[in-house]
């Protein structure tokens, strides 16, 4: 394992020249945590996640900075962002709490927010809770006694979180004890009858299904009506002079249509066919840049 990590680190470490006007001589450290297919740090798809591609794209273009990629948990990343001047993440959602210690870029790309997965065998039973756009009214579903299986510590976005919070102490919210999310929840969804749906990102859930020999034809991803249609993602860095300089450089790249196109394509390739079609439609309707 140590040999593998050392090899991985050497493959994803870039040493480039630092700008003369930089306020710190440290490299930009990209913290990554295995979250396939957003970031993939192990297995045959290592480095092929869509946020991995974003890091690679930025390091190729921003050659006046030195770059290193470091494997670290999300908890460590946020702690280090508060105390070190050179920590960055390629995939962050913006919250008021995080803005206190993170310098965020402009919206880099827009993605489909967390929804839910249901088995195709149970799909028809959820139709009474769907609107004309095929979105699930999660609050209505839970109010009617249908169940959702969740991770204890994860946030799924305001719409889903609010719906879950209302019923958190009720039997309709099932906290699934597993060290392998969302794979553990998916397997229980397929093999048992503890809950009707489980939340997550479309690409995340479909990737885990494939990794665990679950036929994609046996599951379906549903957008949730309480969630926005698309959400912005950001690059975030330590709120320091170096972080501000780097984010300013990233913001200039974000204005490049080619960068936007490449980033969107890297994300879209991981979506299931139905979600990809919906993503294309929403992208075409909104002035996303």
mmCIF file of C-alpha atoms in Angstrom:
data_model
loop_
_atom_site.group_PDB
_atom_site.id
_atom_site.type_symbol
_atom_site.label_atom_id
_atom_site.label_comp_id
_atom_site.label_asym_id
_atom_site.label_seq_id
_atom_site.Cartn_x
_atom_site.Cartn_y
_atom_site.Cartn_z
ATOM 1 C CA UNK A 1 0.000 0.000 0.000
ATOM 2 C CA UNK A 2 2.825 2.388 0.896
ATOM 3 C CA UNK A 3 4.538 1.587 -2.426
ATOM 4 C CA UNK A 4 1.307 2.272 -4.307
ATOM 5 C CA UNK A 5 0.769 5.631 -2.571
ATOM 6 C CA UNK A 6 4.345 6.656 -3.262
ATOM 7 C CA UNK A 7 3.971 5.752 -6.918
ATOM 8 C CA UNK A 8 0.671 7.600 -7.181
ATOM 9 C CA UNK A 9 2.145 10.673 -5.546
ATOM 10 C CA UNK A 10 5.046 10.723 -7.996
ATOM 11 C CA UNK A 11 2.676 10.417 -10.937
ATOM 12 C CA UNK A 12 0.507 13.359 -9.904
ATOM 13 C CA UNK A 13 3.166 15.753 -8.627
ATOM 14 C CA UNK A 14 4.161 18.631 -10.823
ATOM 15 C CA UNK A 15 7.167 20.857 -10.195
ATOM 16 C CA UNK A 16 6.914 24.093 -12.113
ATOM 17 C CA UNK A 17 8.312 27.613 -11.734
ATOM 18 C CA UNK A 18 6.841 29.933 -9.075
ATOM 19 C CA UNK A 19 5.798 33.477 -10.061
ATOM 20 C CA UNK A 20 8.152 36.258 -9.054
ATOM 21 C CA UNK A 21 5.347 38.226 -7.428
ATOM 22 C CA UNK A 22 4.037 35.351 -5.310
ATOM 23 C CA UNK A 23 3.777 36.081 -1.637
ATOM 24 C CA UNK A 24 4.824 32.587 -0.580
ATOM 25 C CA UNK A 25 7.467 30.226 -1.955
ATOM 26 C CA UNK A 26 5.384 27.100 -1.238
ATOM 27 C CA UNK A 27 3.816 25.072 -4.020
ATOM 28 C CA UNK A 28 0.073 25.012 -4.501
ATOM 29 C CA UNK A 29 -0.983 21.804 -2.768
ATOM 30 C CA UNK A 30 -4.058 20.200 -4.302
ATOM 31 C CA UNK A 31 -5.714 18.077 -1.618
ATOM 32 C CA UNK A 32 -7.589 15.107 -3.028
ATOM 33 C CA UNK A 33 -9.749 12.490 -1.334
ATOM 34 C CA UNK A 34 -11.022 9.371 -3.085
ATOM 35 C CA UNK A 35 -14.552 10.240 -4.243
ATOM 36 C CA UNK A 36 -15.146 8.423 -7.537
ATOM 37 C CA UNK A 37 -15.789 9.462 -10.181
ATOM 38 C CA UNK A 38 -15.173 13.058 -9.054
ATOM 39 C CA UNK A 39 -11.685 12.260 -7.771
ATOM 40 C CA UNK A 40 -10.203 8.781 -8.195
ATOM 41 C CA UNK A 41 -7.048 7.969 -6.258
ATOM 42 C CA UNK A 42 -7.103 4.164 -6.477
ATOM 43 C CA UNK A 43 -7.851 1.393 -8.936
ATOM 44 C CA UNK A 44 -7.720 1.225 -12.738
ATOM 45 C CA UNK A 45 -9.398 4.627 -13.178
ATOM 46 C CA UNK A 46 -6.918 6.537 -11.000
ATOM 47 C CA UNK A 47 -6.569 10.126 -12.172
ATOM 48 C CA UNK A 48 -9.571 9.902 -14.530
ATOM 49 C CA UNK A 49 -12.159 11.583 -12.280
ATOM 50 C CA UNK A 50 -13.652 14.776 -13.652
ATOM 51 C CA UNK A 51 -12.134 16.894 -10.870
ATOM 52 C CA UNK A 52 -8.804 15.089 -11.435
ATOM 53 C CA UNK A 53 -9.004 16.338 -15.015
ATOM 54 C CA UNK A 54 -9.661 19.849 -13.706
ATOM 55 C CA UNK A 55 -6.495 19.749 -11.614
ATOM 56 C CA UNK A 56 -4.507 18.457 -14.565
ATOM 57 C CA UNK A 57 -5.951 21.161 -16.808
ATOM 58 C CA UNK A 58 -5.112 23.944 -14.359
ATOM 59 C CA UNK A 59 -1.582 22.741 -13.699
ATOM 60 C CA UNK A 60 -0.894 22.567 -17.438
ATOM 61 C CA UNK A 61 -2.110 26.100 -17.993
ATOM 62 C CA UNK A 62 -0.945 27.871 -14.824
ATOM 63 C CA UNK A 63 2.730 27.112 -15.325
ATOM 64 C CA UNK A 64 3.954 30.103 -13.306
ATOM 65 C CA UNK A 65 2.995 28.221 -10.140
ATOM 66 C CA UNK A 66 4.446 25.028 -8.710
ATOM 67 C CA UNK A 67 1.880 22.304 -8.041
ATOM 68 C CA UNK A 68 1.708 19.205 -5.871
ATOM 69 C CA UNK A 69 -1.137 16.747 -5.323
ATOM 70 C CA UNK A 70 -1.595 15.400 -1.794
ATOM 71 C CA UNK A 71 -3.934 12.637 -0.620
ATOM 72 C CA UNK A 72 -5.821 13.902 2.426
ATOM 73 C CA UNK A 73 -9.219 13.565 4.049
ATOM 74 C CA UNK A 74 -11.782 16.342 3.766
ATOM 75 C CA UNK A 75 -11.421 16.995 7.500
ATOM 76 C CA UNK A 76 -7.666 17.490 7.207
ATOM 77 C CA UNK A 77 -8.106 19.674 4.128
ATOM 78 C CA UNK A 78 -10.421 22.118 5.872
ATOM 79 C CA UNK A 79 -8.197 22.206 8.957
ATOM 80 C CA UNK A 80 -5.094 22.912 6.867
ATOM 81 C CA UNK A 81 -6.859 25.589 4.837
ATOM 82 C CA UNK A 82 -7.296 27.509 8.086
ATOM 83 C CA UNK A 83 -3.596 27.373 8.999
ATOM 84 C CA UNK A 84 -1.600 26.998 5.769
ATOM 85 C CA UNK A 85 -1.422 29.506 2.869
ATOM 86 C CA UNK A 86 -1.191 27.104 -0.074
ATOM 87 C CA UNK A 87 -3.972 24.485 0.138
ATOM 88 C CA UNK A 88 -6.491 24.155 -2.709
ATOM 89 C CA UNK A 89 -9.364 21.900 -3.712
ATOM 90 C CA UNK A 90 -10.600 21.514 -7.281
ATOM 91 C CA UNK A 91 -14.156 20.595 -6.276
ATOM 92 C CA UNK A 92 -15.963 22.530 -3.572
ATOM 93 C CA UNK A 93 -19.471 23.760 -2.927
ATOM 94 C CA UNK A 94 -19.666 27.247 -1.436
ATOM 95 C CA UNK A 95 -21.230 27.835 1.974
ATOM 96 C CA UNK A 96 -21.128 30.894 4.271
ATOM 97 C CA UNK A 97 -19.162 28.894 6.842
ATOM 98 C CA UNK A 98 -16.498 27.955 4.298
ATOM 99 C CA UNK A 99 -16.220 31.488 2.924
ATOM 100 C CA UNK A 100 -14.788 32.561 6.282
ATOM 101 C CA UNK A 101 -11.531 30.711 5.567
ATOM 102 C CA UNK A 102 -11.616 29.760 1.865
ATOM 103 C CA UNK A 103 -10.983 31.960 -1.175
ATOM 104 C CA UNK A 104 -13.419 30.747 -3.831
ATOM 105 C CA UNK A 105 -13.138 31.073 -7.573
ATOM 106 C CA UNK A 106 -15.979 32.152 -9.784
ATOM 107 C CA UNK A 107 -18.322 29.246 -10.601
ATOM 108 C CA UNK A 108 -16.132 26.845 -12.581
ATOM 109 C CA UNK A 109 -18.845 24.537 -13.816
ATOM 110 C CA UNK A 110 -22.414 23.490 -13.093
ATOM 111 C CA UNK A 111 -23.421 19.962 -12.198
ATOM 112 C CA UNK A 112 -26.545 17.974 -11.413
ATOM 113 C CA UNK A 113 -27.115 18.100 -7.634
ATOM 114 C CA UNK A 114 -27.697 15.105 -5.408
ATOM 115 C CA UNK A 115 -30.839 13.168 -6.243
ATOM 116 C CA UNK A 116 -31.937 9.664 -5.298
ATOM 117 C CA UNK A 117 -31.610 6.195 -6.745
ATOM 118 C CA UNK A 118 -34.473 3.705 -6.777
ATOM 119 C CA UNK A 119 -34.603 0.147 -8.071
ATOM 120 C CA UNK A 120 -36.465 -0.251 -11.346
ATOM 121 C CA UNK A 121 -38.675 -2.816 -9.609
ATOM 122 C CA UNK A 122 -39.837 -0.133 -7.160
ATOM 123 C CA UNK A 123 -39.869 2.774 -9.610
ATOM 124 C CA UNK A 124 -43.595 2.621 -10.431
ATOM 125 C CA UNK A 125 -44.535 2.875 -6.748
ATOM 126 C CA UNK A 126 -42.862 6.305 -6.568
ATOM 127 C CA UNK A 127 -44.709 7.837 -9.520
ATOM 128 C CA UNK A 128 -47.403 9.389 -7.261
ATOM 129 C CA UNK A 129 -44.639 11.558 -5.755
ATOM 130 C CA UNK A 130 -43.184 12.741 -9.081
ATOM 131 C CA UNK A 131 -43.971 15.930 -10.971
ATOM 132 C CA UNK A 132 -44.313 16.315 -14.750
ATOM 133 C CA UNK A 133 -40.547 16.746 -15.094
ATOM 134 C CA UNK A 134 -39.913 13.376 -13.452
ATOM 135 C CA UNK A 135 -38.600 14.968 -10.259
ATOM 136 C CA UNK A 136 -39.340 13.267 -6.951
ATOM 137 C CA UNK A 137 -41.045 15.312 -4.220
ATOM 138 C CA UNK A 138 -38.977 13.816 -1.433
ATOM 139 C CA UNK A 139 -40.896 15.527 1.365
ATOM 140 C CA UNK A 140 -44.196 14.106 0.107
ATOM 141 C CA UNK A 141 -42.673 10.660 -0.206
ATOM 142 C CA UNK A 142 -41.350 10.701 3.374
ATOM 143 C CA UNK A 143 -44.610 12.137 4.708
ATOM 144 C CA UNK A 144 -46.377 9.145 3.200
ATOM 145 C CA UNK A 145 -44.180 6.699 5.101
ATOM 146 C CA UNK A 146 -41.716 5.780 2.346
ATOM 147 C CA UNK A 147 -38.114 5.414 3.487
ATOM 148 C CA UNK A 148 -34.722 6.823 2.565
ATOM 149 C CA UNK A 149 -31.326 5.295 3.440
ATOM 150 C CA UNK A 150 -28.620 7.842 4.224
ATOM 151 C CA UNK A 151 -25.086 8.277 5.526
ATOM 152 C CA UNK A 152 -24.973 9.694 9.054
ATOM 153 C CA UNK A 153 -22.487 12.527 8.454
ATOM 154 C CA UNK A 154 -23.045 13.631 4.875
ATOM 155 C CA UNK A 155 -24.836 16.713 3.551
ATOM 156 C CA UNK A 156 -26.845 16.170 0.368
ATOM 157 C CA UNK A 157 -27.754 19.764 -0.404
ATOM 158 C CA UNK A 158 -30.250 22.071 1.253
ATOM 159 C CA UNK A 159 -33.379 20.646 -0.361
ATOM 160 C CA UNK A 160 -32.695 17.032 0.586
ATOM 161 C CA UNK A 161 -31.206 17.939 3.976
ATOM 162 C CA UNK A 162 -34.291 19.942 4.993
ATOM 163 C CA UNK A 163 -36.616 17.115 3.989
ATOM 164 C CA UNK A 164 -34.519 14.572 5.909
ATOM 165 C CA UNK A 165 -34.164 16.797 8.989
ATOM 166 C CA UNK A 166 -37.936 16.984 9.407
ATOM 167 C CA UNK A 167 -38.105 13.194 9.743
ATOM 168 C CA UNK A 168 -34.629 12.444 11.124
ATOM 169 C CA UNK A 169 -35.968 10.811 14.295
ATOM 170 C CA UNK A 170 -38.666 8.859 12.421
ATOM 171 C CA UNK A 171 -38.453 5.329 10.962
ATOM 172 C CA UNK A 172 -38.629 6.738 7.422
ATOM 173 C CA UNK A 173 -34.993 7.937 7.696
ATOM 174 C CA UNK A 174 -32.698 4.917 7.845
ATOM 175 C CA UNK A 175 -29.065 5.631 8.752
ATOM 176 C CA UNK A 176 -27.013 2.924 7.069
ATOM 177 C CA UNK A 177 -23.896 1.870 9.010
ATOM 178 C CA UNK A 178 -21.209 1.236 6.418
ATOM 179 C CA UNK A 179 -17.624 2.276 5.845
ATOM 180 C CA UNK A 180 -18.083 2.135 2.083
ATOM 181 C CA UNK A 181 -20.549 4.776 0.940
ATOM 182 C CA UNK A 182 -22.485 4.838 -1.270
ATOM 183 C CA UNK A 183 -21.744 1.253 -2.268
ATOM 184 C CA UNK A 184 -23.066 -0.088 1.027
ATOM 185 C CA UNK A 185 -26.332 1.780 0.638
ATOM 186 C CA UNK A 186 -26.738 0.675 -2.971
ATOM 187 C CA UNK A 187 -26.191 -2.980 -2.143
ATOM 188 C CA UNK A 188 -28.720 -2.820 0.688
ATOM 189 C CA UNK A 189 -31.182 -1.034 -1.611
ATOM 190 C CA UNK A 190 -30.901 -3.854 -4.139
ATOM 191 C CA UNK A 191 -30.701 -6.830 -1.777
ATOM 192 C CA UNK A 192 -32.939 -5.807 1.116
ATOM 193 C CA UNK A 193 -36.158 -3.941 1.818
ATOM 194 C CA UNK A 194 -35.039 -1.442 4.471
ATOM 195 C CA UNK A 195 -35.658 1.682 2.371
ATOM 196 C CA UNK A 196 -37.038 2.827 -0.961
ATOM 197 C CA UNK A 197 -34.389 5.274 -2.165
ATOM 198 C CA UNK A 198 -30.864 6.421 -1.329
ATOM 199 C CA UNK A 199 -29.399 9.853 -2.149
ATOM 200 C CA UNK A 200 -26.201 10.838 -3.928
ATOM 201 C CA UNK A 201 -24.824 12.309 -7.133
ATOM 202 C CA UNK A 202 -25.902 10.546 -10.312
ATOM 203 C CA UNK A 203 -22.351 9.865 -11.495
ATOM 204 C CA UNK A 204 -21.285 8.724 -8.019
ATOM 205 C CA UNK A 205 -24.137 6.243 -7.628
ATOM 206 C CA UNK A 206 -23.823 4.845 -11.146
ATOM 207 C CA UNK A 207 -20.058 4.457 -10.797
ATOM 208 C CA UNK A 208 -20.459 2.558 -7.536
ATOM 209 C CA UNK A 209 -23.134 0.391 -9.105
ATOM 210 C CA UNK A 210 -20.730 -0.634 -11.860
ATOM 211 C CA UNK A 211 -17.915 -1.216 -9.366
ATOM 212 C CA UNK A 212 -20.143 -3.548 -7.343
ATOM 213 C CA UNK A 213 -21.525 -5.566 -10.271
ATOM 214 C CA UNK A 214 -24.967 -3.946 -10.073
ATOM 215 C CA UNK A 215 -26.622 -3.815 -13.480
ATOM 216 C CA UNK A 216 -27.488 -0.189 -14.282
ATOM 217 C CA UNK A 217 -30.749 -1.438 -15.759
ATOM 218 C CA UNK A 218 -31.777 -2.434 -12.245
ATOM 219 C CA UNK A 219 -31.581 1.128 -10.861
ATOM 220 C CA UNK A 220 -32.781 4.578 -11.883
ATOM 221 C CA UNK A 221 -31.621 8.031 -10.819
ATOM 222 C CA UNK A 222 -34.335 10.554 -9.944
ATOM 223 C CA UNK A 223 -33.782 14.300 -9.567
ATOM 224 C CA UNK A 224 -35.356 15.723 -6.409
ATOM 225 C CA UNK A 225 -37.917 18.518 -6.776
ATOM 226 C CA UNK A 226 -36.689 20.299 -3.635
ATOM 227 C CA UNK A 227 -33.203 20.676 -5.142
ATOM 228 C CA UNK A 228 -32.114 23.303 -7.729
ATOM 229 C CA UNK A 229 -31.821 21.938 -11.283
ATOM 230 C CA UNK A 230 -28.052 22.563 -11.418
ATOM 231 C CA UNK A 231 -25.511 23.729 -8.846
ATOM 232 C CA UNK A 232 -22.190 25.564 -9.307
ATOM 233 C CA UNK A 233 -18.855 24.055 -8.332
ATOM 234 C CA UNK A 234 -15.786 26.036 -7.373
ATOM 235 C CA UNK A 235 -12.064 25.853 -6.886
ATOM 236 C CA UNK A 236 -11.242 26.891 -3.329
ATOM 237 C CA UNK A 237 -7.906 27.812 -1.752
ATOM 238 C CA UNK A 238 -6.578 29.044 1.569
ATOM 239 C CA UNK A 239 -7.646 32.618 2.250
ATOM 240 C CA UNK A 240 -4.087 33.987 1.980
ATOM 241 C CA UNK A 241 -2.175 36.254 -0.391
ATOM 242 C CA UNK A 242 -0.996 33.216 -2.336
ATOM 243 C CA UNK A 243 -4.512 31.785 -2.407
ATOM 244 C CA UNK A 244 -5.923 35.070 -3.689
ATOM 245 C CA UNK A 245 -3.258 35.300 -6.413
ATOM 246 C CA UNK A 246 -3.957 31.762 -7.551
ATOM 247 C CA UNK A 247 -7.729 32.179 -7.552
ATOM 248 C CA UNK A 248 -7.350 35.392 -9.584
ATOM 249 C CA UNK A 249 -5.395 33.408 -12.187
ATOM 250 C CA UNK A 250 -8.057 30.688 -12.198
ATOM 251 C CA UNK A 251 -10.821 33.253 -12.692
ATOM 252 C CA UNK A 252 -9.111 34.419 -15.869
ATOM 253 C CA UNK A 253 -9.110 30.840 -17.163
ATOM 254 C CA UNK A 254 -12.770 30.354 -16.305
ATOM 255 C CA UNK A 255 -13.626 33.033 -18.858
ATOM 256 C CA UNK A 256 -12.061 30.877 -21.611
ATOM 257 C CA UNK A 257 -14.846 28.993 -23.471
ATOM 258 C CA UNK A 258 -12.438 26.136 -24.257
ATOM 259 C CA UNK A 259 -11.765 25.598 -20.547
ATOM 260 C CA UNK A 260 -15.495 25.565 -19.839
ATOM 261 C CA UNK A 261 -16.124 23.118 -22.676
ATOM 262 C CA UNK A 262 -13.376 20.743 -21.553
ATOM 263 C CA UNK A 263 -14.514 20.819 -17.940
ATOM 264 C CA UNK A 264 -18.146 20.178 -18.838
ATOM 265 C CA UNK A 265 -17.214 17.283 -21.134
ATOM 266 C CA UNK A 266 -15.049 15.656 -18.441
ATOM 267 C CA UNK A 267 -18.030 15.754 -16.080
ATOM 268 C CA UNK A 268 -20.672 14.678 -18.587
ATOM 269 C CA UNK A 269 -18.868 11.479 -19.604
ATOM 270 C CA UNK A 270 -19.658 9.934 -16.207
ATOM 271 C CA UNK A 271 -23.418 10.564 -16.328
ATOM 272 C CA UNK A 272 -25.950 7.919 -17.213
ATOM 273 C CA UNK A 273 -27.716 8.484 -20.526
ATOM 274 C CA UNK A 274 -30.945 9.913 -19.116
ATOM 275 C CA UNK A 275 -29.190 12.295 -16.712
ATOM 276 C CA UNK A 276 -26.772 13.412 -19.445
ATOM 277 C CA UNK A 277 -29.701 14.351 -21.695
ATOM 278 C CA UNK A 278 -31.303 16.332 -18.858
ATOM 279 C CA UNK A 279 -27.969 18.003 -18.111
ATOM 280 C CA UNK A 280 -27.614 19.090 -21.753
ATOM 281 C CA UNK A 281 -31.118 20.563 -21.735
ATOM 282 C CA UNK A 282 -30.564 22.504 -18.518
ATOM 283 C CA UNK A 283 -27.182 23.775 -19.714
ATOM 284 C CA UNK A 284 -28.765 25.053 -22.921
ATOM 285 C CA UNK A 285 -31.514 26.910 -21.046
ATOM 286 C CA UNK A 286 -29.435 28.703 -18.415
ATOM 287 C CA UNK A 287 -26.867 31.482 -18.964
ATOM 288 C CA UNK A 288 -24.061 29.567 -17.288
ATOM 289 C CA UNK A 289 -21.089 31.035 -19.158
#
